[in-house]
Short mmCIF file of C-alpha atoms in Angstrom, two decimals:
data_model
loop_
_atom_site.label_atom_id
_atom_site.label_comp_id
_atom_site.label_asym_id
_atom_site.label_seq_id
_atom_site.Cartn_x
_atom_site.Cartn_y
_atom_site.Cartn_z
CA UNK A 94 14.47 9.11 -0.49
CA UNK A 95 10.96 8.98 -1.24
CA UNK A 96 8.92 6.29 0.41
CA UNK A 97 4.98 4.60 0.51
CA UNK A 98 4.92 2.29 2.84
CA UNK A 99 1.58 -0.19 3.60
CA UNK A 100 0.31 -1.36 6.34
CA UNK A 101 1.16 -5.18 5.95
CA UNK A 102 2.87 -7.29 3.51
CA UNK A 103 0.56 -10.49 3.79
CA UNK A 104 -2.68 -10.68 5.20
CA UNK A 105 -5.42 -13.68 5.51
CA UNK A 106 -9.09 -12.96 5.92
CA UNK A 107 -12.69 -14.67 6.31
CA UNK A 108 -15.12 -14.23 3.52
CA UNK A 109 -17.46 -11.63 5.06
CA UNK A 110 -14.44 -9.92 7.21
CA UNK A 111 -14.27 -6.84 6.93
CA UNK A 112 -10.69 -5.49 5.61
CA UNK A 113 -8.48 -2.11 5.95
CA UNK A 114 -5.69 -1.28 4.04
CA UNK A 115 -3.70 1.96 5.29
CA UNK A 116 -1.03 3.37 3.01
CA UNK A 117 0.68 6.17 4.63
CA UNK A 118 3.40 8.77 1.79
CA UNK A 119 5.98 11.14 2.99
CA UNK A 120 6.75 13.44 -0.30
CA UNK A 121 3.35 15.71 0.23
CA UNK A 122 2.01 14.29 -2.84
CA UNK A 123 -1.32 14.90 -3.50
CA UNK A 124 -2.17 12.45 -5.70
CA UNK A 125 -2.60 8.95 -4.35
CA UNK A 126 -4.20 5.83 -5.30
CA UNK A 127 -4.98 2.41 -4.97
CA UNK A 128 -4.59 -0.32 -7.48
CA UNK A 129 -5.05 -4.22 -7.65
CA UNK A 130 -2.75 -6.50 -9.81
CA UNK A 131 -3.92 -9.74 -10.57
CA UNK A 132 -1.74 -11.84 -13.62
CA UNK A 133 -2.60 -11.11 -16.77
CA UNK A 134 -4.75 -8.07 -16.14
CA UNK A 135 -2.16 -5.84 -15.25
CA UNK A 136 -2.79 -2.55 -12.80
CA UNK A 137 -6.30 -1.65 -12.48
CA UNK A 138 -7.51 1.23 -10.94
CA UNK A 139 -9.73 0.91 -7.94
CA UNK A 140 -9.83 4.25 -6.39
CA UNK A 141 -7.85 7.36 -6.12
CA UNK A 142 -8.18 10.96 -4.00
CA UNK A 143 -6.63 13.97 -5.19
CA UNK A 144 -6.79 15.29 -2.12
CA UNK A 145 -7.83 15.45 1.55
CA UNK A 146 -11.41 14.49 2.09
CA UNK A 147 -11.47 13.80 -2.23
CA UNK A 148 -12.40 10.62 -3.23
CA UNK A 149 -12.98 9.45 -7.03
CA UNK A 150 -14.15 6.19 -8.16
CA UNK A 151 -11.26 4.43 -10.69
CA UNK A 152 -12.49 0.93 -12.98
CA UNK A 153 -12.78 -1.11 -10.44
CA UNK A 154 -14.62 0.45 -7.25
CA UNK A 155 -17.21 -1.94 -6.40
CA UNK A 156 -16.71 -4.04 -3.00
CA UNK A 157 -14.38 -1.12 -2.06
CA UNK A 158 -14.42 2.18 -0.47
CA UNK A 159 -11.26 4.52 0.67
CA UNK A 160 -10.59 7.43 3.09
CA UNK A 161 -8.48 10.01 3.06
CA UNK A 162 -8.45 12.37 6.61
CA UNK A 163 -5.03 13.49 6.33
CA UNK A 164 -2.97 14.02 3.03
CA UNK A 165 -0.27 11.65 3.97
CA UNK A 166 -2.37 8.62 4.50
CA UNK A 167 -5.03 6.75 2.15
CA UNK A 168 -7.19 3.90 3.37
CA UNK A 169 -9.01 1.40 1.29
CA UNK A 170 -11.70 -0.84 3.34
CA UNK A 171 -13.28 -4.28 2.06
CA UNK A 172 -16.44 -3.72 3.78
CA UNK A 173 -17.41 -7.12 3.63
CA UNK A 174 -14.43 -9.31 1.85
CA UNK A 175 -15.53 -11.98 -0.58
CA UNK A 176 -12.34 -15.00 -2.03
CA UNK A 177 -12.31 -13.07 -5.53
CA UNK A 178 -10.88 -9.94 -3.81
CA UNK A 179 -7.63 -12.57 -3.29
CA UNK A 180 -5.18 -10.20 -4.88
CA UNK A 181 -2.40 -7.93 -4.75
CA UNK A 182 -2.88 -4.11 -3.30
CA UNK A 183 -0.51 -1.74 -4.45
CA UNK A 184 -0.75 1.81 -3.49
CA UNK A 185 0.86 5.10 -5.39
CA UNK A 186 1.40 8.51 -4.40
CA UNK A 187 1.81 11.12 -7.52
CA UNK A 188 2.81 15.00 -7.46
CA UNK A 189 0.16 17.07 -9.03
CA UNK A 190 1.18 17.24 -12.48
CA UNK A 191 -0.05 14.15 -14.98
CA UNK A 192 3.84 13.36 -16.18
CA UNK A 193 5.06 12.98 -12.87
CA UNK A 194 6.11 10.01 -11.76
CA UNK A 195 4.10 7.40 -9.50
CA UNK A 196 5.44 6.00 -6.28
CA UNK A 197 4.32 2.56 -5.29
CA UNK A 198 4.53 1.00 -1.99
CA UNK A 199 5.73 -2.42 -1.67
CA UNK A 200 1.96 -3.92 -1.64
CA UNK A 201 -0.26 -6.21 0.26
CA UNK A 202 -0.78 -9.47 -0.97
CA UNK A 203 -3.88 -10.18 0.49
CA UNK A 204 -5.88 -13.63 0.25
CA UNK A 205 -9.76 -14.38 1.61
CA UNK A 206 -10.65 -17.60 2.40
CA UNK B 257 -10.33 -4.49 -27.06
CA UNK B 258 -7.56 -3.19 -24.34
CA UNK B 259 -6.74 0.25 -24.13
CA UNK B 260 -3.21 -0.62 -23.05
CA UNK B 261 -1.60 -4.29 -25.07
CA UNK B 262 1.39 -5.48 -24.90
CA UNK B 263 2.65 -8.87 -25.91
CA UNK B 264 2.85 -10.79 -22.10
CA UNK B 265 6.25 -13.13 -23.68
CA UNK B 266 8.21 -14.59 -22.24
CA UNK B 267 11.08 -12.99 -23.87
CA UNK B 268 13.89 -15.32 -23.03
CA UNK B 269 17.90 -14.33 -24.09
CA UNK B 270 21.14 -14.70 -23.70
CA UNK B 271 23.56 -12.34 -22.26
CA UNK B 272 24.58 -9.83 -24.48
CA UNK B 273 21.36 -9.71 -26.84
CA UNK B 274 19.19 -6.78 -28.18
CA UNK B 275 15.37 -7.33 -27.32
CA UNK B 276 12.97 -4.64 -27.86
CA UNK B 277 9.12 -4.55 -26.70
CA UNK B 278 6.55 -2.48 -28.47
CA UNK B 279 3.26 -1.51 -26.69
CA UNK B 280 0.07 0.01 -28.18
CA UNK B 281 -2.63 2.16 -26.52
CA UNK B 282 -6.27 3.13 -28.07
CA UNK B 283 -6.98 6.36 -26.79
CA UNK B 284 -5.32 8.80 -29.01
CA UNK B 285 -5.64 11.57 -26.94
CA UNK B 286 -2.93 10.10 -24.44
CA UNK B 287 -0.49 12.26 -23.01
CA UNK B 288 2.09 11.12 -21.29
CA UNK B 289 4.04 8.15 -22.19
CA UNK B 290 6.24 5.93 -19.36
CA UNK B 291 7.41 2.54 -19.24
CA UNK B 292 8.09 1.03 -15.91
CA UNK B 293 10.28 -2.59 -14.74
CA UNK B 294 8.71 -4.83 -12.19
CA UNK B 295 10.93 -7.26 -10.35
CA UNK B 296 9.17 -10.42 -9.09
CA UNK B 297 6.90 -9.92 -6.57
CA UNK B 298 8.19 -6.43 -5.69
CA UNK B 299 6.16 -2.89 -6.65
CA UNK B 300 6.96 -1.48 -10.05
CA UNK B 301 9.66 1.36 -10.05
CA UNK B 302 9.99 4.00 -12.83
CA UNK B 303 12.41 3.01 -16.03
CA UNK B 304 11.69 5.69 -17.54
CA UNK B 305 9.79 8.52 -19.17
CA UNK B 306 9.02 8.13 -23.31
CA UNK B 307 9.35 11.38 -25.26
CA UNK B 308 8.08 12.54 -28.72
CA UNK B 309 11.48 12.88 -29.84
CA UNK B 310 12.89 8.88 -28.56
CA UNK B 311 15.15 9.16 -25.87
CA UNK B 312 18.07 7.13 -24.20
CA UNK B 313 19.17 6.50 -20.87
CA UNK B 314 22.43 4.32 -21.23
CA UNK B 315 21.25 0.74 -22.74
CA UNK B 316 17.53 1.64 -22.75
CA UNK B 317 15.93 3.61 -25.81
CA UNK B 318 12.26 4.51 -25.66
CA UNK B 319 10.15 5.49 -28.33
CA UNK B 320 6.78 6.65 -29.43
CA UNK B 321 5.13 6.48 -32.77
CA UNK B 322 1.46 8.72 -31.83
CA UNK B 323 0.67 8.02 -35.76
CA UNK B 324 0.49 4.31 -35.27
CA UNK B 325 -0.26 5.07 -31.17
CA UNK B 326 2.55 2.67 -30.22
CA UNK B 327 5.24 3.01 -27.95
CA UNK B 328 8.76 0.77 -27.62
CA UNK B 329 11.11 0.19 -25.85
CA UNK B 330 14.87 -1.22 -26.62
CA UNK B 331 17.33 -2.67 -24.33
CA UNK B 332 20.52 -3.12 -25.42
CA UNK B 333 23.37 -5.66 -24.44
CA UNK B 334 21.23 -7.58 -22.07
CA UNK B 335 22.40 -8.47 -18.42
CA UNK B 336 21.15 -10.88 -16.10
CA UNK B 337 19.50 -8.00 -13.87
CA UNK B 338 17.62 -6.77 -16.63
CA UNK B 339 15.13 -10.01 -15.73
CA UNK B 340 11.99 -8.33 -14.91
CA UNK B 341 8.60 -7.59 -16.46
CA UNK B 342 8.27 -4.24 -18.03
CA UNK B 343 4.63 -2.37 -18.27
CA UNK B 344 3.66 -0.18 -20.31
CA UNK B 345 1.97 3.03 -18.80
CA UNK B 346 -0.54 5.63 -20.52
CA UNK B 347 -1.19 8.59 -18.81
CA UNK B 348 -4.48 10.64 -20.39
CA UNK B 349 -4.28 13.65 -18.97
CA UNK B 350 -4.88 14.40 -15.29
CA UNK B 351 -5.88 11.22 -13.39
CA UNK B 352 -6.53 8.20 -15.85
CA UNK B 353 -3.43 6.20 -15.95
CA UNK B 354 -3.50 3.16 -17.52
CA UNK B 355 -0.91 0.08 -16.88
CA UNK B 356 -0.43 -2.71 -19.48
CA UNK B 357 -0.25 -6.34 -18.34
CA UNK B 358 3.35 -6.30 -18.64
CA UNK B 359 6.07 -8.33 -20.41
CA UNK B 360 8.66 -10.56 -19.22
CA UNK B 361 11.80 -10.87 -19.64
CA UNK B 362 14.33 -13.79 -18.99
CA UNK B 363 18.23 -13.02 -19.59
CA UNK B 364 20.41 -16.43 -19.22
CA UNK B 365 23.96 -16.80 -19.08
#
């Protein structure tokens, strides 16, 4: 059974805090990304890394940077977390080819205060 | 203008009833085609894939008009666990995947 799991369900931060999200995949994807949703705006695309070391910049990158040292895991940081990053994270793992299916991991609801 | 719309409902029906959702994307060089169910405040899980041709998987018909650059999706008999929101996903070739808001469905007994 294929499974992305994240680091915590719930978290509560300080404005300035800084923030790290770890989402770790076991189906050697290479493929994985992070995404906010936020009601009525759907998925968007913050960052993704098509593989180890690979970062690229999705819709939404600013406030946010990721890392990716080993292929199972992918990181996204709030270097300095500000109330109107109060959202959901979802991460998603994705075999190479484009109509493969995406894997999500239960999220992060996260909330700065 | 959104490159991914779809109408946000609610759809709310009984048991039983035939609702259908239609979805339309801007980029006409999309690819791939998928439409995916949400369950409240859970991730969103694959429903399934939306081929050229229309295709079925038991109550659930998907289609694609590229023409018109919409896609649907029909679910037939309605049960209670079919309460979810369903989004809409665009896939333009390699890594630019883009997820509609969603809509949302309410089945009552």
């Amino acid at each position: 059974d294929v499974k992305v799991t994240q680091s915590s369900r719930y978290l509560v931060k300080r404005t300035g805090e800084k923030v790290f999200l770890e989402c770790v995949q076991d189906m050697d994807h290479e493929n994985m990304f992070w995404y906010r949703q936020d009601p009525g705006l759907g998925l968007r695309l913050i960052y993704f890394s098509y593989d180890v070391k690979m970062k690229e910049k999705g819709d939404i990158p600013e406030g946010y940077s990721v890392s990716r040292e080993k292929k199972e895991r992918f990181s996204l940081i709030l270097e300095s977390a500000s109330t109107n990053q109060t959202s959901m994270y979802l991460c998603a793992s994705r075999s190479g080819q484009s109509a493969y299916e995406q894997y999500f991991g239960p999220g992060t609801r996260l909330t700065v205060t | 203008r959104k490159e991914v719309e779809q109408d946000p409902g609610p759809f709310n029906v009984p048991e039983g009833a035939t609702v259908a959702f239609n979805c339309t994307y801007s980029n006409s060089a999309s690819q791939s085609f998928f439409w995916y169910r949400q369950d409240c405040r859970k991730e969103p899980k694959l429903l399934m894939s939306v081929y050229s041709s229309g295709n079925e998987d038991g109550r659930f018909t998907a289609q694609l008009n590229r023409a018109s650059q919409y896609i649907s999706l029909l679910i037939r008999d309605s049960k209670l666990s079919d309460s979810a929101t369903y989004l809409c996903v665009v896939r333009t070739g390699g890594f630019k995947t883009i997820f509609g808001a969603g809509t949302r469905l309410f089945v009552k007994a």
